[in-house]
Coordinates of C-alpha atoms and ligand atoms in Angstrom, one line a residue:
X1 CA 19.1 15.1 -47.9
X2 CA 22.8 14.4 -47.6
X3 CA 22.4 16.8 -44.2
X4 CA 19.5 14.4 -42.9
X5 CA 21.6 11.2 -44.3
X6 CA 24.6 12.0 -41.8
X7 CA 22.2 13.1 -38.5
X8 CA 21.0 10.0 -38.6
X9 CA 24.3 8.1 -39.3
X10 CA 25.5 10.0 -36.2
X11 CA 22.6 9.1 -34.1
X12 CA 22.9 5.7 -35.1
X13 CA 26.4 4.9 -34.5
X14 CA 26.4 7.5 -30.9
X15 CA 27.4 5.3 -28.1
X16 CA 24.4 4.8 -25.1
X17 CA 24.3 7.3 -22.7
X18 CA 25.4 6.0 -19.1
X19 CA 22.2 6.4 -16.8
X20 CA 22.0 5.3 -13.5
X21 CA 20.3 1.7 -13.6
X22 CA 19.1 -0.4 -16.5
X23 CA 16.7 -4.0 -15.5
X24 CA 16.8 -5.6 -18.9
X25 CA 16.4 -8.7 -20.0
X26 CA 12.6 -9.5 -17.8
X27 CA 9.4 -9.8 -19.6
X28 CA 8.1 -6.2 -18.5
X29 CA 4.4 -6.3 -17.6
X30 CA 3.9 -2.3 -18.2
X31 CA 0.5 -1.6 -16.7
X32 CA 0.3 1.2 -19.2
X33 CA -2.6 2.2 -21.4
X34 CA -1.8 -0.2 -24.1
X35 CA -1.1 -3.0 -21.6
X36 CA 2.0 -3.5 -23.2
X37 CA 3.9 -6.8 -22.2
X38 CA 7.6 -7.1 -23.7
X39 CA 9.5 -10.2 -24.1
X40 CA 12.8 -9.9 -23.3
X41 CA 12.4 -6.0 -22.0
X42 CA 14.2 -3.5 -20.2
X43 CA 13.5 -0.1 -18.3
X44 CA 16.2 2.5 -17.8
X45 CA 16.3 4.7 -14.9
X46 CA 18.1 8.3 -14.3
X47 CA 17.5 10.1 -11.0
X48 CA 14.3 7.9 -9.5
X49 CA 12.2 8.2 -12.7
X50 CA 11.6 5.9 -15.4
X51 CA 13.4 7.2 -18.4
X52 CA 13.0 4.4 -21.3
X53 CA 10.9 1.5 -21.5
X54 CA 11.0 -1.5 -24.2
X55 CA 12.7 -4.0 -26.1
X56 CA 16.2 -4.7 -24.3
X57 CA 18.1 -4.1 -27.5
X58 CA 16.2 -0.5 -28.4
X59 CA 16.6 0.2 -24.6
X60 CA 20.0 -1.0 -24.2
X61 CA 21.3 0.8 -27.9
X62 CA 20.4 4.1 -26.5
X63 CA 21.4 3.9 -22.4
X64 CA 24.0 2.0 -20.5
X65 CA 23.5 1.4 -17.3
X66 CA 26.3 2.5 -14.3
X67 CA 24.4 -0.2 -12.1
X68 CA 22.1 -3.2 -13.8
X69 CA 19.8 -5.4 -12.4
X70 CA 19.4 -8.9 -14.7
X71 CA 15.9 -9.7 -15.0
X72 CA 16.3 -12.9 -16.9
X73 CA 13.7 -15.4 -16.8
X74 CA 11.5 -12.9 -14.7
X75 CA 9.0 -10.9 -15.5
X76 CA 9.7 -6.7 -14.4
X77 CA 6.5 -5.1 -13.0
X78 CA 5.5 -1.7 -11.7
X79 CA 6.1 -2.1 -8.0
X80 CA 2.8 -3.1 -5.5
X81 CA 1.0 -0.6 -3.3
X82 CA -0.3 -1.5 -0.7
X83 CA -2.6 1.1 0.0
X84 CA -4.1 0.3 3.4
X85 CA -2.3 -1.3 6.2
X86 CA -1.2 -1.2 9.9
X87 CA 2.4 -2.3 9.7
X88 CA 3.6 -2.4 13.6
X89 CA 0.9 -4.9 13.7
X90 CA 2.9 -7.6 12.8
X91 CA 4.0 -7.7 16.0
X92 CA 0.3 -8.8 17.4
X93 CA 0.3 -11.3 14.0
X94 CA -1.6 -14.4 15.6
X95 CA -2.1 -13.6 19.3
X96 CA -6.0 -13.8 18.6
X97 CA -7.9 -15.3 15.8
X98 CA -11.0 -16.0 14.8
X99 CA -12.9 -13.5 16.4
X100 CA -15.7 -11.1 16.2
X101 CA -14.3 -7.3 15.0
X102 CA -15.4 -5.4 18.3
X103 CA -14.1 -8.3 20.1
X104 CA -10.8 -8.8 18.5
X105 CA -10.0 -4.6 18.9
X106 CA -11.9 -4.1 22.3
X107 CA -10.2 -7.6 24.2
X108 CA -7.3 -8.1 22.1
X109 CA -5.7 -5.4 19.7
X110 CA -6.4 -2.4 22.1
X111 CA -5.1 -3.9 25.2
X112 CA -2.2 -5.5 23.6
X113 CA -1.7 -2.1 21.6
X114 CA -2.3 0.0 25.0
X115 CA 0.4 -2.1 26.9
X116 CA 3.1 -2.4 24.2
X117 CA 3.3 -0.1 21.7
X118 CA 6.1 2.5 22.4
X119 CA 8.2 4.3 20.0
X120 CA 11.1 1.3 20.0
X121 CA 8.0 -1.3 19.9
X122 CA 7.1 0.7 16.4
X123 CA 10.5 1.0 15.1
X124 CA 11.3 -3.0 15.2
X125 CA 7.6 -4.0 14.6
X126 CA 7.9 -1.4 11.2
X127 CA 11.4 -3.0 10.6
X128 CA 9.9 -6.4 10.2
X129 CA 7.1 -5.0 8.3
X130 CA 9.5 -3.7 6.3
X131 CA 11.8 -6.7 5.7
X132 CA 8.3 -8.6 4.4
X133 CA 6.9 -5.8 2.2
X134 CA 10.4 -5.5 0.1
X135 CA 10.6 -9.8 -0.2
X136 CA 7.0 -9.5 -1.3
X137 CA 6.7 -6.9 -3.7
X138 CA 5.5 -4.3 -2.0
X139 CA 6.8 -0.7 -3.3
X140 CA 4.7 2.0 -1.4
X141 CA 2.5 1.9 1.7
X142 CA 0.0 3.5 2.9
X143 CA 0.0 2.9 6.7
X144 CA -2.1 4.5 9.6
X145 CA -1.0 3.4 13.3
X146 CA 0.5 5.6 16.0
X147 CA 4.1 7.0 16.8
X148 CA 4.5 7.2 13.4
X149 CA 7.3 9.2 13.1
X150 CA 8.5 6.1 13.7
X151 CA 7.3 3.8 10.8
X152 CA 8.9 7.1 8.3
X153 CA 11.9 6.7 9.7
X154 CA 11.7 3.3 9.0
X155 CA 10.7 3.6 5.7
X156 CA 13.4 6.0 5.2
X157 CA 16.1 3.5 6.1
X158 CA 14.5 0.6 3.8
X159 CA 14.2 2.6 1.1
X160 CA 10.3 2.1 0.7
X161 CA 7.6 4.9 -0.6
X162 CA 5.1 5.0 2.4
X163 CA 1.7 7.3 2.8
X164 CA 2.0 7.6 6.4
X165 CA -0.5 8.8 8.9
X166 CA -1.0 9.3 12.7
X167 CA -4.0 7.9 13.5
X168 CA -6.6 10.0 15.0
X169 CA -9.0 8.1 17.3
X170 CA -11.5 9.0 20.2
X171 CA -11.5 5.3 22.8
X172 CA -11.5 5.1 26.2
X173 CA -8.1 5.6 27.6
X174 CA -7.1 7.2 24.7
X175 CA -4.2 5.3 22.2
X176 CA -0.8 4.5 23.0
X177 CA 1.0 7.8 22.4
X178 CA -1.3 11.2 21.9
X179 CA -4.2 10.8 24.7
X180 CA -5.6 13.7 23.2
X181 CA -7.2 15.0 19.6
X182 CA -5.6 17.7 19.9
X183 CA -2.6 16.3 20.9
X184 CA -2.9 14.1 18.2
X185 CA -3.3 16.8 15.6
X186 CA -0.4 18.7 17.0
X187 CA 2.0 15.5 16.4
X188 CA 0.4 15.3 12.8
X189 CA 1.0 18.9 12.1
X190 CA 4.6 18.4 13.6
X191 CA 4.9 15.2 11.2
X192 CA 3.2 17.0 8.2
X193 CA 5.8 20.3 8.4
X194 CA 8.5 17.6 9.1
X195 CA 8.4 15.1 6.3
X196 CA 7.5 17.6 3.8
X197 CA 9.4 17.3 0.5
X198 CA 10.4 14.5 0.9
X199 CA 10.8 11.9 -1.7
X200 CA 9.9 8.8 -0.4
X201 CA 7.6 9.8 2.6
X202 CA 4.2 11.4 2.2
X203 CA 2.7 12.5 5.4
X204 CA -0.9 12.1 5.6
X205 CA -3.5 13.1 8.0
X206 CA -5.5 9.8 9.5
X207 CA -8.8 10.0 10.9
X208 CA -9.5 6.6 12.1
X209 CA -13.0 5.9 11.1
X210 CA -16.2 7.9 11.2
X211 CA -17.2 5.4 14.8
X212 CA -14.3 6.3 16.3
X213 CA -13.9 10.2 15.5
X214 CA -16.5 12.8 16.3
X215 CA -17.7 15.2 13.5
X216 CA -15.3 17.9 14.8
X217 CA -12.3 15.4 14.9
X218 CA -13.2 15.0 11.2
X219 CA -13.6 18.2 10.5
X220 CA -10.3 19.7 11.6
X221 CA -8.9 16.7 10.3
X222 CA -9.8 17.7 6.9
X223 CA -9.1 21.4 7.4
X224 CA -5.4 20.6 8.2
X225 CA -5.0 18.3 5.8
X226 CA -6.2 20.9 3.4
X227 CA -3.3 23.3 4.8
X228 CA -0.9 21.3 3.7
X229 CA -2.3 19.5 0.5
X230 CA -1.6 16.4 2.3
X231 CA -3.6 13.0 1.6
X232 CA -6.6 11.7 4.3
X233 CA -6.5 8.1 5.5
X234 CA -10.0 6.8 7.2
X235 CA -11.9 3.3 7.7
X236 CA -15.1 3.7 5.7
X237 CA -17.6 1.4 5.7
X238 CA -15.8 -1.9 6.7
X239 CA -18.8 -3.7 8.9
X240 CA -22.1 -4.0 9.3
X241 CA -21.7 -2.9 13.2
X242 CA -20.0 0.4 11.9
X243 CA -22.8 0.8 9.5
X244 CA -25.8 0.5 12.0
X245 CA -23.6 2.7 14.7
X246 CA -23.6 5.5 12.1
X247 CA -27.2 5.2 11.2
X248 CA -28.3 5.8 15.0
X249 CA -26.1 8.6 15.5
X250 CA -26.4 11.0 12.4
X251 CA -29.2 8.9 10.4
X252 CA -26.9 8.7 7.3
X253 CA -24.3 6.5 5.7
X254 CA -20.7 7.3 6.6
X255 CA -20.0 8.5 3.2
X256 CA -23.2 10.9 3.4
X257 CA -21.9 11.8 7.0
X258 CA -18.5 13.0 5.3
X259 CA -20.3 14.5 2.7
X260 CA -22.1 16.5 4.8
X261 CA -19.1 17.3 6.8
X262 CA -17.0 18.6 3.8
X263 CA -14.7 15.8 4.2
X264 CA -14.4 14.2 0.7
X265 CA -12.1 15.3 -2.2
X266 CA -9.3 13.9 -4.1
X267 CA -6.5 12.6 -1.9
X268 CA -9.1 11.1 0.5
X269 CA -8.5 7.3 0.6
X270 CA -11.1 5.1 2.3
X271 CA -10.1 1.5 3.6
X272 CA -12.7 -1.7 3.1
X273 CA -15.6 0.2 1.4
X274 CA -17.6 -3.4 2.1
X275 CA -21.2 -1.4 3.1
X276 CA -20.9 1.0 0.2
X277 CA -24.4 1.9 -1.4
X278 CA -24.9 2.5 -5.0
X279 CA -25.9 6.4 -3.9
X280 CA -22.5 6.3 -1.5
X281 CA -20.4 4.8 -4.8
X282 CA -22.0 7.7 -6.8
X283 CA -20.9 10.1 -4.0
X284 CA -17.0 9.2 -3.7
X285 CA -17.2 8.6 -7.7
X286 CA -18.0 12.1 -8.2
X287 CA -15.9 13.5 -4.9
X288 CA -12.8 11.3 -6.5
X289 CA -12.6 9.8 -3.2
X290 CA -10.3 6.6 -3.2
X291 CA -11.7 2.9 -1.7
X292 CA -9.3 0.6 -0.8
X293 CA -10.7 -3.2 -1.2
X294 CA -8.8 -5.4 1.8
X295 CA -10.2 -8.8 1.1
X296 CA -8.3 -11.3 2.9
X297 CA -9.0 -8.7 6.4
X298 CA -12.7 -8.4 5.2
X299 CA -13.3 -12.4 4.7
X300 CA -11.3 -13.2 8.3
X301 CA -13.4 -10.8 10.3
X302 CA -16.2 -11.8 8.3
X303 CA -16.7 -8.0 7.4
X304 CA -18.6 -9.4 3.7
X305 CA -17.4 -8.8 0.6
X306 CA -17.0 -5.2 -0.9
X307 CA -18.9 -4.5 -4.2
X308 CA -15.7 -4.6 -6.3
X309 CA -17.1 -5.7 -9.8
X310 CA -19.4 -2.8 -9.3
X311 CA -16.7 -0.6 -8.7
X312 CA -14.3 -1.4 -11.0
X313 CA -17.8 -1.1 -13.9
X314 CA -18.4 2.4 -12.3
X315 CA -15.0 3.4 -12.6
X316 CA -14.2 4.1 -8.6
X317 CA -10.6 5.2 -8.0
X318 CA -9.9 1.6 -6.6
X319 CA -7.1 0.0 -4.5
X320 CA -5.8 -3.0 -3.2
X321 CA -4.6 -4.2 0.5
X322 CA -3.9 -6.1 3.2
X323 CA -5.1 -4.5 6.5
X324 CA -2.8 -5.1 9.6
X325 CA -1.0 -8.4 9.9
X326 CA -2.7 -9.1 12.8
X327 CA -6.1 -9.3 10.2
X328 CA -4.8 -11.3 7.3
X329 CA -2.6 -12.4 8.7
X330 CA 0.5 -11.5 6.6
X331 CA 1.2 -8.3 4.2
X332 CA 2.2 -10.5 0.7
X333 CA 0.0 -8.4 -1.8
X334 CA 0.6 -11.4 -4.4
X335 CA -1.9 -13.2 -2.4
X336 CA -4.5 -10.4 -1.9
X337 CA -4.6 -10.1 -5.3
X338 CA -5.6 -13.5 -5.6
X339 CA -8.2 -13.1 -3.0
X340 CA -9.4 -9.8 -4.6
X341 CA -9.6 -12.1 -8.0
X342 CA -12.0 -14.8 -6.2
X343 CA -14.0 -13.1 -3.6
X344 CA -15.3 -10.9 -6.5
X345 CA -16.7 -14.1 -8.3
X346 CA -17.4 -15.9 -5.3
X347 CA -19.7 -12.7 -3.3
X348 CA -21.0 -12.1 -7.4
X349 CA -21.9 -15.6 -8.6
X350 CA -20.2 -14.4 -11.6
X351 CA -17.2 -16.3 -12.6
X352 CA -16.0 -12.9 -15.2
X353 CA -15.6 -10.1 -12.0
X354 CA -12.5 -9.1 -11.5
X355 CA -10.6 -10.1 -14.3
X356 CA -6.7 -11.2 -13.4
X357 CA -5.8 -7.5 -15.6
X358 CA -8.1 -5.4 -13.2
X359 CA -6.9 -7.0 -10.4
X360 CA -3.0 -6.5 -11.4
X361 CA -3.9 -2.7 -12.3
X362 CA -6.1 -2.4 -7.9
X363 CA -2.5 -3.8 -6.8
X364 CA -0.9 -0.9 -8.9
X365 CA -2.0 2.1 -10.9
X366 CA -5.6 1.6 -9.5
X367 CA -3.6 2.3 -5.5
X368 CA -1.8 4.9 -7.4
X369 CA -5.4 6.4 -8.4
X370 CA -6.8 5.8 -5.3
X371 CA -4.2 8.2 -3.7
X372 CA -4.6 10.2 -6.1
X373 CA -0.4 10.0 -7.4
X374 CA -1.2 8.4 -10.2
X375 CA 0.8 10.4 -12.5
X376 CA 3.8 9.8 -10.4
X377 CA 3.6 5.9 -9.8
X378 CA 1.5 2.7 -10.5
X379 CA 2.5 1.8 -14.1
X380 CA 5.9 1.2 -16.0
X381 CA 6.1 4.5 -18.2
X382 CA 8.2 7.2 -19.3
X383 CA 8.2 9.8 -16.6
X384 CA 7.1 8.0 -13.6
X385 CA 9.2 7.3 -10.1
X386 CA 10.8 3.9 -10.7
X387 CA 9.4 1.5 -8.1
X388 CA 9.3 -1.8 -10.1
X389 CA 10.1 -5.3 -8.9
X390 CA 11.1 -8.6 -10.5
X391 CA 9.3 -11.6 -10.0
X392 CA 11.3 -14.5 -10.7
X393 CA 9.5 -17.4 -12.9
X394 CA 12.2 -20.7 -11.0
X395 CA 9.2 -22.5 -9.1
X396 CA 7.7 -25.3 -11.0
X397 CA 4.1 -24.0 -10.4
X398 CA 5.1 -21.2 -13.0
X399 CA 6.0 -23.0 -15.9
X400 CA 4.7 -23.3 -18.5
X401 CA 3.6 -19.8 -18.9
X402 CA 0.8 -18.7 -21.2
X403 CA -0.1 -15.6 -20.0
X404 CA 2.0 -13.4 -17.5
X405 CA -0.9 -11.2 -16.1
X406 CA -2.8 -14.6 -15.4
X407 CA 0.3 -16.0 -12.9
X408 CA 1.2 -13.1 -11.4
X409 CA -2.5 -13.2 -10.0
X410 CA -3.4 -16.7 -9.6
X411 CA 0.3 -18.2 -9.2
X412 CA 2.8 -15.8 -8.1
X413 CA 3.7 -15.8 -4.4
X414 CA 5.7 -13.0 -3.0
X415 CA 8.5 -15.2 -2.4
X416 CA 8.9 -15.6 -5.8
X417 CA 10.1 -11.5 -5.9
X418 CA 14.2 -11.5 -6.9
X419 CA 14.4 -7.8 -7.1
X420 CA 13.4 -4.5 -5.6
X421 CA 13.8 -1.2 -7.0
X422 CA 12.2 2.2 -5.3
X423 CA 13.1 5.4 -6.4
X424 CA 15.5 4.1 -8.6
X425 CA 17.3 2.8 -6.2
X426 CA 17.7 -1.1 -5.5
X427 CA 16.0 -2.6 -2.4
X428 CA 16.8 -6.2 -3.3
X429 CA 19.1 -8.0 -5.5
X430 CA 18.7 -11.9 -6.3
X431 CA 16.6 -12.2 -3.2
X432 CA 19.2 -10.6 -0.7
X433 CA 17.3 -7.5 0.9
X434 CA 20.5 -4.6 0.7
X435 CA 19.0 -1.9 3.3
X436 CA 17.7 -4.2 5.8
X437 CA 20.1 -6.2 8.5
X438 CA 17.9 -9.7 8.1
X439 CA 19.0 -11.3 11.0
X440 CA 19.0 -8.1 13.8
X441 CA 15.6 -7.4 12.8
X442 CA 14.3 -10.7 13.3
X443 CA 16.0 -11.4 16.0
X444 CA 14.7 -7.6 17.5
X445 CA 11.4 -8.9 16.6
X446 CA 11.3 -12.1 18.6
X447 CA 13.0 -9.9 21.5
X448 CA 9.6 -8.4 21.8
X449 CA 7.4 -11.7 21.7
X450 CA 7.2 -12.1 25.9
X451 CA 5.9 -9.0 26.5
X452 CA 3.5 -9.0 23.8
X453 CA 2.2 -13.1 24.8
X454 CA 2.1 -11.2 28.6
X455 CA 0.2 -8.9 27.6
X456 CA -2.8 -10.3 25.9
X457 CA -2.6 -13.1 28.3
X458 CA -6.9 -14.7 28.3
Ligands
LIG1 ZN1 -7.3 -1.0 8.9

């Protein structure tokens, strides 16, 4: 007894232990099992995970942080994934609106992307992309577009977590960098074996869609993919257009045609998912395929509305995002989730789809499911990578606040994020973006504007 007695006088009066970064003082929105929400919270960090999370004082008795990041009158949340976009596009943001899908990629996108995008063009464009994601929440993407060596490198140097792909694609012409398949595949292989390991950048292998890549494309996309465990990044099922091309060719769904290609597994994330059948949900469901629900992109094209109360009652490995910039048209995930939250009562006539908690956990763990990483990031807990950002509650249109879950998806802007933290380390501080020059990439960005009004030029 008297043994037990002094243990825990000693643990009691031991001083904290310095680790490398404590956010305290935030309400922390967890997005754990227990949907724990902690007034007056904190979350300490050692070496990129998440090593404590809870009350300040508990959290603050035991760990004292080198660095700290004040999260006072904000609420601390796991950090967004955006789990399906185009960044470079923000470049072609606006050129051309309100268009048909084949039109807008076959008159606009394609010759603006066949005449501009160059390696440079994709390192500012991702830049930008970059500077937006970090000031609106966004932790980890998952991008497809081309040169991306590129876009890692940028992500690298921001200090984001991206799932990066070259996109594989069979048009006319070919794309702007590999004009071949196999070309294509030899740059992804070269990316795979080159970004492997590392912390922040997950190389993926990107198929573009099943319209736009034959079954062989598909096939060896899968098979090197499978070579080096790396995640697969497609379109599925975004229009009605893809969904009647695919039906001529093979008689099937897409999801049956990857099925019957051995495509689907785990790690296999695909975008939109508007055209799903019950029979293809049961499919991916089973395969523990990913969807990725992009409602602002599907609602501008007109694309319908993806059967997300459905998915979310099956139990679908389901994420949230934005699509290109140049389909939304910006990448603030604050606002898809509010989309997500209305379209799903809107397409369902039923005011209870999509509750504001589901719709936080598609813009978090649910991404983090849908790639499969899901014991690595999505959630505020013990053991995971810490991406978390804090959303400050100063604008008017936040107070009084009842009910954190409910603003951060009906209120919350991404301007209202403060702070940034990836991988333990911090991105942004009091709404000051620390790995990003502001004003050169801007300014980069608008050096690029001529050539891209030139080029798409009606
Ligand atoms: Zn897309």
């Amino acid at each position: 007894m008297v043994v037990l007695l002094l243990l825990v006088a000693t643990v009691s009066s031991a001083q904290p232990r310095p680790v490398d970064l404590v956010v305290r003082h935030g309400t922390v929105v967890a997005v754990d099992p227990a949907h724990r929400v902690i007034a007056d919270g904190a979350v300490a960090i050692e070496g990129g995970r998440i090593i404590a999370v809870g009350p300040a004082t508990d959290v603050e008795a035991a760990f004292r942080g080198r660095e700290t990041l004040d999260a006072r009158g904000g609420l601390v949340i796991p950090g967004l994934i955006n789990a399906h976009t185009h960044a470079p596009m923000v470049l072609f943001r606006g050129v051309a609106d309100d268009l048909r899908l084949m039109d807008w990629l076959t008159r606009f996108i394609f010759p603006a992307e066949a005449r501009n995008v160059s390696a440079p063009f994709v390192k500012a464009a991702t830049r930008l992309a970059a500077l937006e994601m970090i000031r609106s929440g966004t932790t980890t993407f998952v991008d497809m577009y081309y040169f991306e060596d590129q876009v890692a490198e940028v992500a690298k140097e921001a200090g984001l977590r991206g799932v990066l792909g070259e996109t594989l694609i069979e048009v006319p012409g070919g794309p702007p960098d590999n004009k071949s398949i196999p070309d294509a595949l030899a740059y992804t292989e070269r990316f795979l074996k080159r970004w492997a390991g590392d912390p922040l950048v997950t190389a993926a292998v990107a198929p573009h869609s099943t319209y736009l890549c034959s079954p062989d494309t598909l096939k060896a996309a899968r098979a090197l993919a499978d070579r080096y465990r790396a995640p697969l990044l497609i379109h599925l099922s975004e229009s009605p257009v893809e969904q009647t091309q695919i039906k001529e060719r093979y008689g099937k769904t897409s999801t049956e045609h990857l099925r019957d290609l051995g495509f689907l597994r785990k790690g296999v994330l695909g975008a939109h998912g508007v055209w799903l059948t019950p029979s293809d949900r049961a499919i991916l469901k089973a395969s523990e395929v990913g969807v990725v629900h992009c409602p602002q992109s599907n609602m501008k094209l007109s694309s319908g509305a993806a059967p997300v109360a459905a998915m979310l009652a099956e139990g679908l490995r389901l994420g949230l995002g934005t699509d290109g910039a140049a389909s939304n048209n910006d990448l603030d995930m604050f606002d898809e989730m509010d989309s997500a939250a209305l379209l799903a009562k809107h397409a369902s006539g039923d005011p209870t789809a999509a509750p504001a908690p589901a719709v936080l956990e598609m813009a978090t763990l649910g991404g983090a499911r849908a790639l499969g990483m899901e014991d690595r990031l999505g959630s505020l807990e013990v053991g995971k990578r810490a991406d978390l950002v804090v959303v400050s509650l100063a604008a008017p249109r936040l107070h009084p606040l009842y009910d954190a879950v409910s603003h951060l998806v009906y209120v919350a802007k991404g301007a209202d994020v403060s702070g940034v933290v990836v991988e333990g380390r911090v991105l942004m501080r009091d709404g000051k973006v620390l790995t990003l020059d502001e004003t050169a990439v801007i300014r980069e960005a608008e050096a690029l504007r001529a050539a891209v009004e030139r080029s798409v030029k009606r």
